[in-house]
Coordinates of C-alpha atoms in Angstrom, one line a residue:
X1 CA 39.0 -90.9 94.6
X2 CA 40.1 -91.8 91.5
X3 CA 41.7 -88.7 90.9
X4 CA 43.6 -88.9 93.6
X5 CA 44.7 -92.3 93.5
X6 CA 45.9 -91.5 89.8
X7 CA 47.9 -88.3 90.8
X8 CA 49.3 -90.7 93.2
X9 CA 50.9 -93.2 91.5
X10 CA 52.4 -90.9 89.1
X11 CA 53.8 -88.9 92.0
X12 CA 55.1 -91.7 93.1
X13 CA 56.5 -93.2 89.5
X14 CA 58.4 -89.2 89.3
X15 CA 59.8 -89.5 92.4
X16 CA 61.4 -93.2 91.6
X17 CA 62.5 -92.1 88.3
X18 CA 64.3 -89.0 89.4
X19 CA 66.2 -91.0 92.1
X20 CA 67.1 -93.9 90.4
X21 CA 68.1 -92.4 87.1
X22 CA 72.0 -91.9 88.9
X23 CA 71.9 -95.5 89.2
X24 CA 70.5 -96.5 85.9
X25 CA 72.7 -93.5 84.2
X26 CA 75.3 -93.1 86.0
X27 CA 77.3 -89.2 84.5
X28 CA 80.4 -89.8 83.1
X29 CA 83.5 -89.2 85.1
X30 CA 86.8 -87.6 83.8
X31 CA 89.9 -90.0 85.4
X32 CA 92.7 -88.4 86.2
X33 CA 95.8 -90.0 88.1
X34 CA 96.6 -88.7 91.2
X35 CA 99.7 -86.5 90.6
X36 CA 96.9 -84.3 88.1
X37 CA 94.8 -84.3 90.9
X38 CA 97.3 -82.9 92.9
X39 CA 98.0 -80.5 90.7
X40 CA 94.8 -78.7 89.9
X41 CA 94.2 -79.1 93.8
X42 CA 97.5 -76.8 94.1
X43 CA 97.0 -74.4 91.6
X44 CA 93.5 -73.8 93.1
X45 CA 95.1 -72.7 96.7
X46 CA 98.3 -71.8 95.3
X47 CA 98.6 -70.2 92.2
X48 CA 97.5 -66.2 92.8
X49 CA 99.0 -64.9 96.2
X50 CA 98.6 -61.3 97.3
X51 CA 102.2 -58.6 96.4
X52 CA 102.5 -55.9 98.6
X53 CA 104.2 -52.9 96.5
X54 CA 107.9 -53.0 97.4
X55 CA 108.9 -50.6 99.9
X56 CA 111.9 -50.0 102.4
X57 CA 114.5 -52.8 103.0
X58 CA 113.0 -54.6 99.7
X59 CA 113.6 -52.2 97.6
X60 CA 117.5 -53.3 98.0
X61 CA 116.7 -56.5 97.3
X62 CA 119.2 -58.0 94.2
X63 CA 120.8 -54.7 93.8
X64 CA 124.5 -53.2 94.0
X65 CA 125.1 -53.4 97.8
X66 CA 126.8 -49.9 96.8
X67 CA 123.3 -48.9 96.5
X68 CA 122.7 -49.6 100.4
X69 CA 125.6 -48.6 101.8
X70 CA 125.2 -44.9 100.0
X71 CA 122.2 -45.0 102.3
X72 CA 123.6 -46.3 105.6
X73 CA 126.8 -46.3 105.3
X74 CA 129.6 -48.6 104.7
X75 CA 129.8 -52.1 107.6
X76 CA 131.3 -51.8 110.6
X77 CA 132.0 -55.9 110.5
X78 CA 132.6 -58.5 107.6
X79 CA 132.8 -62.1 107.7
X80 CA 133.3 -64.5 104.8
X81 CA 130.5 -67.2 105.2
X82 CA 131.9 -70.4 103.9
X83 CA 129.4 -70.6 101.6
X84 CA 129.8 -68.3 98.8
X85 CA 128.5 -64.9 100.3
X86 CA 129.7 -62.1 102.7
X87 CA 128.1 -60.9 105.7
X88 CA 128.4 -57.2 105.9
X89 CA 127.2 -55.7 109.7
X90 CA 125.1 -52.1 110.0
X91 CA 124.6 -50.2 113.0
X92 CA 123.8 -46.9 113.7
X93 CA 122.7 -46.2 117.2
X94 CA 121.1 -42.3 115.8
X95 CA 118.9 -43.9 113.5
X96 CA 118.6 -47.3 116.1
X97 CA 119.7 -49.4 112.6
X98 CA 120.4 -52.7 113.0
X99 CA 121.1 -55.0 110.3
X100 CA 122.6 -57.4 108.6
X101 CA 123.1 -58.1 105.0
X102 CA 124.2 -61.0 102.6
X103 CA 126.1 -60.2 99.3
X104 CA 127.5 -62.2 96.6
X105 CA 129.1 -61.0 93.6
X106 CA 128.7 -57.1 95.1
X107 CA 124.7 -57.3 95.0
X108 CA 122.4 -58.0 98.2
X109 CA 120.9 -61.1 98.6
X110 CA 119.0 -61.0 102.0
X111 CA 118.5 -58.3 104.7
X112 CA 118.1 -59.2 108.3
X113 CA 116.8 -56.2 110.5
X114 CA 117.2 -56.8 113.9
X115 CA 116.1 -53.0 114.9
X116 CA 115.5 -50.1 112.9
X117 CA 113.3 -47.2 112.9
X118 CA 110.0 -48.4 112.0
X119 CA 109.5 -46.1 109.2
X120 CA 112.9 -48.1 107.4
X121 CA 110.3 -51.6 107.7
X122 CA 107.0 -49.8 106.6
X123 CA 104.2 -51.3 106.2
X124 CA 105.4 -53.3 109.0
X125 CA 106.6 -51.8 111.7
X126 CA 108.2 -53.5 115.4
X127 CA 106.2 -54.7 118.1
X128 CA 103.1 -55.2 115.6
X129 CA 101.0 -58.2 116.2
X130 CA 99.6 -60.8 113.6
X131 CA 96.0 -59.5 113.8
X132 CA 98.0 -55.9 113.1
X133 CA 99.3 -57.7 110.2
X134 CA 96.4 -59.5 108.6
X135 CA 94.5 -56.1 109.1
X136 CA 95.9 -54.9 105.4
X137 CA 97.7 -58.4 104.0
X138 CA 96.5 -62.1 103.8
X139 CA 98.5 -64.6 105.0
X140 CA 99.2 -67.3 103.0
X141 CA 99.9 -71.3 103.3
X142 CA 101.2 -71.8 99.9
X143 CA 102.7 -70.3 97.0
X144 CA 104.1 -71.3 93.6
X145 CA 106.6 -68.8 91.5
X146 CA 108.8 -69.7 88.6
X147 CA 112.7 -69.9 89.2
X148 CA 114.9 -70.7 86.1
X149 CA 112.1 -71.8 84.1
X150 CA 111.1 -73.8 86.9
X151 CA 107.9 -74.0 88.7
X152 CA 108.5 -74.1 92.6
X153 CA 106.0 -74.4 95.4
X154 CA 106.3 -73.5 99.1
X155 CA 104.2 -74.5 101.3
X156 CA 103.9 -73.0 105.3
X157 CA 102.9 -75.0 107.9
X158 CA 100.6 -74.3 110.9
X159 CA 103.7 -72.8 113.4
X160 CA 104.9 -71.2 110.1
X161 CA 101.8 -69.0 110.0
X162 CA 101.5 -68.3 113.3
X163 CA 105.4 -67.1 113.9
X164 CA 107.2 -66.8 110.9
X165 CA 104.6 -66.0 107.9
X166 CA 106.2 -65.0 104.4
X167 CA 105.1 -62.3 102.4
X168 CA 105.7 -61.2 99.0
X169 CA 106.1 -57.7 97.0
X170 CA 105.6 -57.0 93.8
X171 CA 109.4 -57.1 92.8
X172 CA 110.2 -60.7 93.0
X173 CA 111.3 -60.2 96.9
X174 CA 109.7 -61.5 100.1
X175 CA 109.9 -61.0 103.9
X176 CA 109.7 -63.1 106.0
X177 CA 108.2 -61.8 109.6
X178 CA 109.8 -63.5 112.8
X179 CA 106.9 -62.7 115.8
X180 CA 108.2 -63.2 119.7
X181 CA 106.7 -65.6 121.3
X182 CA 106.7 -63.8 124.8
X183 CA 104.8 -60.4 123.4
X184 CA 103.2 -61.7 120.6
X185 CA 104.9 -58.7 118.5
X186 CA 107.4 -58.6 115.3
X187 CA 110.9 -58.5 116.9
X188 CA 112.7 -59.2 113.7
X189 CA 112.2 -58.9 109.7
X190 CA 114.4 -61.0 106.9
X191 CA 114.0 -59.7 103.3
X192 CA 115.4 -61.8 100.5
X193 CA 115.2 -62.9 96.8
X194 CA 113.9 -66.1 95.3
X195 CA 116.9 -68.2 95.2
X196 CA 118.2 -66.9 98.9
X197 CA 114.5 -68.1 99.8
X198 CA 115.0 -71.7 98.5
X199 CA 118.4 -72.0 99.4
X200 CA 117.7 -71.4 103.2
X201 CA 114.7 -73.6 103.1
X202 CA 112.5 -71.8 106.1
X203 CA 109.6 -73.8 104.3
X204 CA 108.9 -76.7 102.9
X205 CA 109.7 -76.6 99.2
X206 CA 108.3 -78.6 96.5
X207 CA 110.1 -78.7 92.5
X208 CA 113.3 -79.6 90.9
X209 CA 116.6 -78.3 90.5
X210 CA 116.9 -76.5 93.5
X211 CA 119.3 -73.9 94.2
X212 CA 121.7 -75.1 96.8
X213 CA 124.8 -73.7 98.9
X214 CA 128.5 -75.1 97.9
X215 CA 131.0 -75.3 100.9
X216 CA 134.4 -73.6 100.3
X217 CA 136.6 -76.1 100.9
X218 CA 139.5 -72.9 101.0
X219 CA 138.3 -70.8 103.2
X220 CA 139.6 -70.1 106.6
X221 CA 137.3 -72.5 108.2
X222 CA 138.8 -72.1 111.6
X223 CA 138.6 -68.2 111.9
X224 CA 135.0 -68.7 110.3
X225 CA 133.9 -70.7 112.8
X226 CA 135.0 -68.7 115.6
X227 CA 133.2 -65.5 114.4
X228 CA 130.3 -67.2 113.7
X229 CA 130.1 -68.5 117.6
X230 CA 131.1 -65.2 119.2
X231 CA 128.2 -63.3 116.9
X232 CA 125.8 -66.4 118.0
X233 CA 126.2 -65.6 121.5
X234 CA 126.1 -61.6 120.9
X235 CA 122.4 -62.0 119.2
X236 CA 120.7 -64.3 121.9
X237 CA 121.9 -61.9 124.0
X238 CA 120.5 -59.1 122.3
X239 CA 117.1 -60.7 122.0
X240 CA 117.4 -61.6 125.6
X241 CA 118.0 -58.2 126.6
X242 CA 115.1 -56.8 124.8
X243 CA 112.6 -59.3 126.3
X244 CA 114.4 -58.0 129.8
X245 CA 116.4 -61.0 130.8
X246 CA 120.2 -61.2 131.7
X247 CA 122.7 -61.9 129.5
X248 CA 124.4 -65.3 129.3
X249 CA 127.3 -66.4 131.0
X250 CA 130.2 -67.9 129.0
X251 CA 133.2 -69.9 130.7
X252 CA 135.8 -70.8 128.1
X253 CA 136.2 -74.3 130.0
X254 CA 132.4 -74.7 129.1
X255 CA 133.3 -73.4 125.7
X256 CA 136.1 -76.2 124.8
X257 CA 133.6 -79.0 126.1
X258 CA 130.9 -77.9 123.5
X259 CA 133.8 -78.3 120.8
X260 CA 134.9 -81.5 122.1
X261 CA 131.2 -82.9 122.1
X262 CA 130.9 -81.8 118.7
X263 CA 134.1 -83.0 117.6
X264 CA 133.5 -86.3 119.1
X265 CA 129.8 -86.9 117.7
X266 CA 131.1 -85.7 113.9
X267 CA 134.5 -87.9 114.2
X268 CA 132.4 -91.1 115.4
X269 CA 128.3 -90.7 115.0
X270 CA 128.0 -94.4 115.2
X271 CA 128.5 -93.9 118.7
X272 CA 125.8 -92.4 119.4
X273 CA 123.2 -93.1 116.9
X274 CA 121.1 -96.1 115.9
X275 CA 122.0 -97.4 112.8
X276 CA 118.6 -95.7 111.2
X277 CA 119.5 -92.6 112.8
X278 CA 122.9 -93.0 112.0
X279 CA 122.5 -93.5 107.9
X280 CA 119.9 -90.8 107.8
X281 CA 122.8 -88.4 109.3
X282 CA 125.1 -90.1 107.1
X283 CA 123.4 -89.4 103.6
X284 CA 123.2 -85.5 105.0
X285 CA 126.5 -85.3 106.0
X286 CA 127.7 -86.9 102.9
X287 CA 125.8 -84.6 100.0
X288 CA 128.3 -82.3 98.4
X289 CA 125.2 -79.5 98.0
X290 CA 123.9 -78.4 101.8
X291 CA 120.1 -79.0 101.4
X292 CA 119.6 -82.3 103.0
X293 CA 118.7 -82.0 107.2
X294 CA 119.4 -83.2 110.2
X295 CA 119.0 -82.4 114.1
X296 CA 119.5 -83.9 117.2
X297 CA 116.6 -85.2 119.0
X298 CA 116.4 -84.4 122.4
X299 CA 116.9 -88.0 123.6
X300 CA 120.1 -88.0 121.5
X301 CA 121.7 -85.4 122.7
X302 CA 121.1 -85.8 126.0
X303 CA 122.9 -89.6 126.2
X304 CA 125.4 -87.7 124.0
X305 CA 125.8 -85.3 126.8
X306 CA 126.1 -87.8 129.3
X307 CA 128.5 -90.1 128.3
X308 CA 130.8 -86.8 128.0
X309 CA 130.4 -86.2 131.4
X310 CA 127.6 -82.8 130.9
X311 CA 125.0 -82.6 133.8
X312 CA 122.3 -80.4 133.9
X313 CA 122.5 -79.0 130.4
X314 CA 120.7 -79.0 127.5
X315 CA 121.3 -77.6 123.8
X316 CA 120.3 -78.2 119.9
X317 CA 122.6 -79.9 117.1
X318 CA 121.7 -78.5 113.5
X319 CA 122.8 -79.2 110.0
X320 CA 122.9 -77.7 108.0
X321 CA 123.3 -73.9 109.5
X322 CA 124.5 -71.4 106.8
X323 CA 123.1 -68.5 108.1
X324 CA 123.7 -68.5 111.7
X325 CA 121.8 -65.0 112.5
X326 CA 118.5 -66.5 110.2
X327 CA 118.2 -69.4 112.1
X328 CA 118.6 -68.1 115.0
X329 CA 115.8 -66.2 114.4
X330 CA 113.8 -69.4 113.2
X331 CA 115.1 -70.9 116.8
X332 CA 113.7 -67.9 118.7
X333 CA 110.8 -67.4 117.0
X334 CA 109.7 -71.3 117.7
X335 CA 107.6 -72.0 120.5
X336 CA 109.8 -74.8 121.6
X337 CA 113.5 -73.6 121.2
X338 CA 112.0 -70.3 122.4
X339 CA 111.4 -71.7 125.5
X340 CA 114.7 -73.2 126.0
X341 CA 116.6 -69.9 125.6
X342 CA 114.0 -68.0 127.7
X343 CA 115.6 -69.3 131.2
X344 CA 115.1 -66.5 133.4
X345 CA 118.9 -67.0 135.5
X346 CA 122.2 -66.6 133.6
X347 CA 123.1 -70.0 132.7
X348 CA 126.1 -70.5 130.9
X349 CA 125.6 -70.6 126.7
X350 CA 128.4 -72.3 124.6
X351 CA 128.4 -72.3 120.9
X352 CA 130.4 -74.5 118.9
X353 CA 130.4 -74.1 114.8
X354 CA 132.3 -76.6 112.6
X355 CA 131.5 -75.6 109.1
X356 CA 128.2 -76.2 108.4
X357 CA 127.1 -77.8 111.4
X358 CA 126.6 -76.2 115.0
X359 CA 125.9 -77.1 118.4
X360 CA 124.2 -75.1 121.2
X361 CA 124.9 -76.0 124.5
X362 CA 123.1 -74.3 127.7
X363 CA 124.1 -75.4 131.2
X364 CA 121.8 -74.1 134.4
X365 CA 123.5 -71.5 136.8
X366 CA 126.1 -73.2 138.9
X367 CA 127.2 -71.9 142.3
X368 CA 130.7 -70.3 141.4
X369 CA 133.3 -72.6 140.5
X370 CA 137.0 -72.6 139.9
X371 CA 137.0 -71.7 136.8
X372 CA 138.3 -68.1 136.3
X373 CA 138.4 -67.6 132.8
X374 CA 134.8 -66.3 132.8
X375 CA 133.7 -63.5 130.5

């Protein structure tokens, strides 16, 4: 009994010891500040990020658009952007080619395929799924690359990896991969360079001295921003018609009201903004380098619709828009703009571009009216 009473107590002394000693002893703990923290934290999730080998459409990536055009031959369509790059058109109904490209100082910046055989795409291909894509690549939320000696981190949100994940290949290019929301499948691919990547700002973007787009005060604003509407209206129309929905409508008398809302609200936003609202569109508006955003919220637009006299319409304000065709892929690939262009009658679209800013303007089917300038 004695034993047993002895093996007890020093059980029992072991046990105290061993839990107390953190108490007694506490370790020693490194202090870091938080932005160290934050730093380690990233380069653990962020700083290795699977390439895929370049292939196709990224292979053209940042080289002579000569290069391209030897390939698919020369654009049917050109239009100055505003913005200090071309947009050169491709189609070529054999080899069902349909693409867009942007080039600055004679060298390709970004590639928007729209259709194409799906060999030209490979190892993508249309009408694939997500879990077709994560079958041979990893998708990933975050990813940090240097740009003129700068470190720069993009980070993808949860809607980001569901419809419009980016990818990388080994050549300092990416893709980024827009996914229908009605079949689930890739409908549209848009292969670019770092500093096309951070100018468009798809993503949240974390560093300093971004890259940004300057506005040509020159150029011919007016005949810009009537190509850019009538090409707007030809691509939802497109992606209509390949998810088997008419076309939209388009009334010129529906057309001038879009530009006179737009006019108005950029002539006098006081009038229909609170004052917060209205300095957070004001310090946008104001910056001399298009980076800084702002949209319409749906309650906004609709009192903005109604004191001009708009019923049963709806629509989306943007700024900045510099690439019309890439966010209108962003729009269409979102689950909630999606849903606003999927409308299965022929209402009546209206778009209205004044430089860098755009409105969209969609008004339900009517019964026929007087107006007999439709189109």
């Amino acid at each position: 009994m004695k034993r047993v009473g002895l093996f007890t107590a020093i059980f029992f002394l072991v046990v105290v010891a061993f839990y107390m000693e953190p108490v007694f002893f506490p370790p020693k703990t490194e202090i870091k500040n938080d932005r160290t923290q934050q730093i380690e934290e990233n380069q653990m999730t962020t700083w290795k990020y699977q390439e895929l080998q370049a292939t196709g459409f990224s292979t053209y990536i940042d080289q002579p658009v000569s290069k391209l055009e030897a390939d698919f031959g020369r654009a049917y369509d050109r239009l100055a952007s505003g913005f200090g790059f071309e947009i050169r058109y491709y189609q070529d109904a054999k080899r069902q080619l349909l693409l867009e490209a942007n080039v600055q100082e004679d060298k390709v910046k970004t590639i928007k395929v729209l259709n194409s055989a799906n060999e030209q795409i490979a190892p993508f291909s249309f009408g694939m799924t997500m879990q077709d894509l994560t079958a041979f690549t990893t998708i990933y939320t975050n990813f940090t690359f240097d740009y003129q000696k700068e470190e720069i981190g993009i980070e993808l949100m949860e809607e980001d990896m569901n419809y419009r994940p980016l990818i990388a290949f080994d050549n300092d290019t990416f893709a980024i991969m827009f996914f229908d929301q009605t079949t689930n499948g890739l409908f549209a691919v848009t292969y670019l360079d770092k500093e096309s990547l951070l100018k468009l700002l798809p993503y949240q973007v974390f560093g300093d001295n971004l890259p940004t787009y300057q506005l040509d005060k020159e150029a011919d604003w007016d005949k810009i921003n009537r190509v850019k509407e009538q090409k707007g209206v030809d691509l939802l129309n497109q992606l209509r018609e390949e998810d088997y929905l008419p076309a939209y409508q388009q009334k010129s008398l529906f057309e001038e009201k879009a530009k006179h809302v737009l006019s108005s609200f950029l002539t006098k936003p006081e009038d229909y903004l609170a004052q917060e609202r209205l300095e957070e569109w004001q310090t946008a508006a104001a910056s001399s380098k298009i980076m800084k955003r702002f949209s319409l919220t749906s309650d906004e637009l609709i009192d903005i619709l109604e004191k001009n006299q708009l019923k049963q319409t709806t629509g989306l304000f943007t700024h900045p828009m510099i690439d019309p065709t890439f966010s209108f892929l962003q729009w269409y690939s979102d689950p909630y703009t999606h849903e606003r262009f999927m409308s299965e009658s022929a209402d009546t679209l209206a778009i209205a571009f004044s430089k860098e800013n755009v409105l969209v303007l969609l008004q339900e089917e009517q019964e026929e009216s007087s107006d007999s300038s439709d189109h």
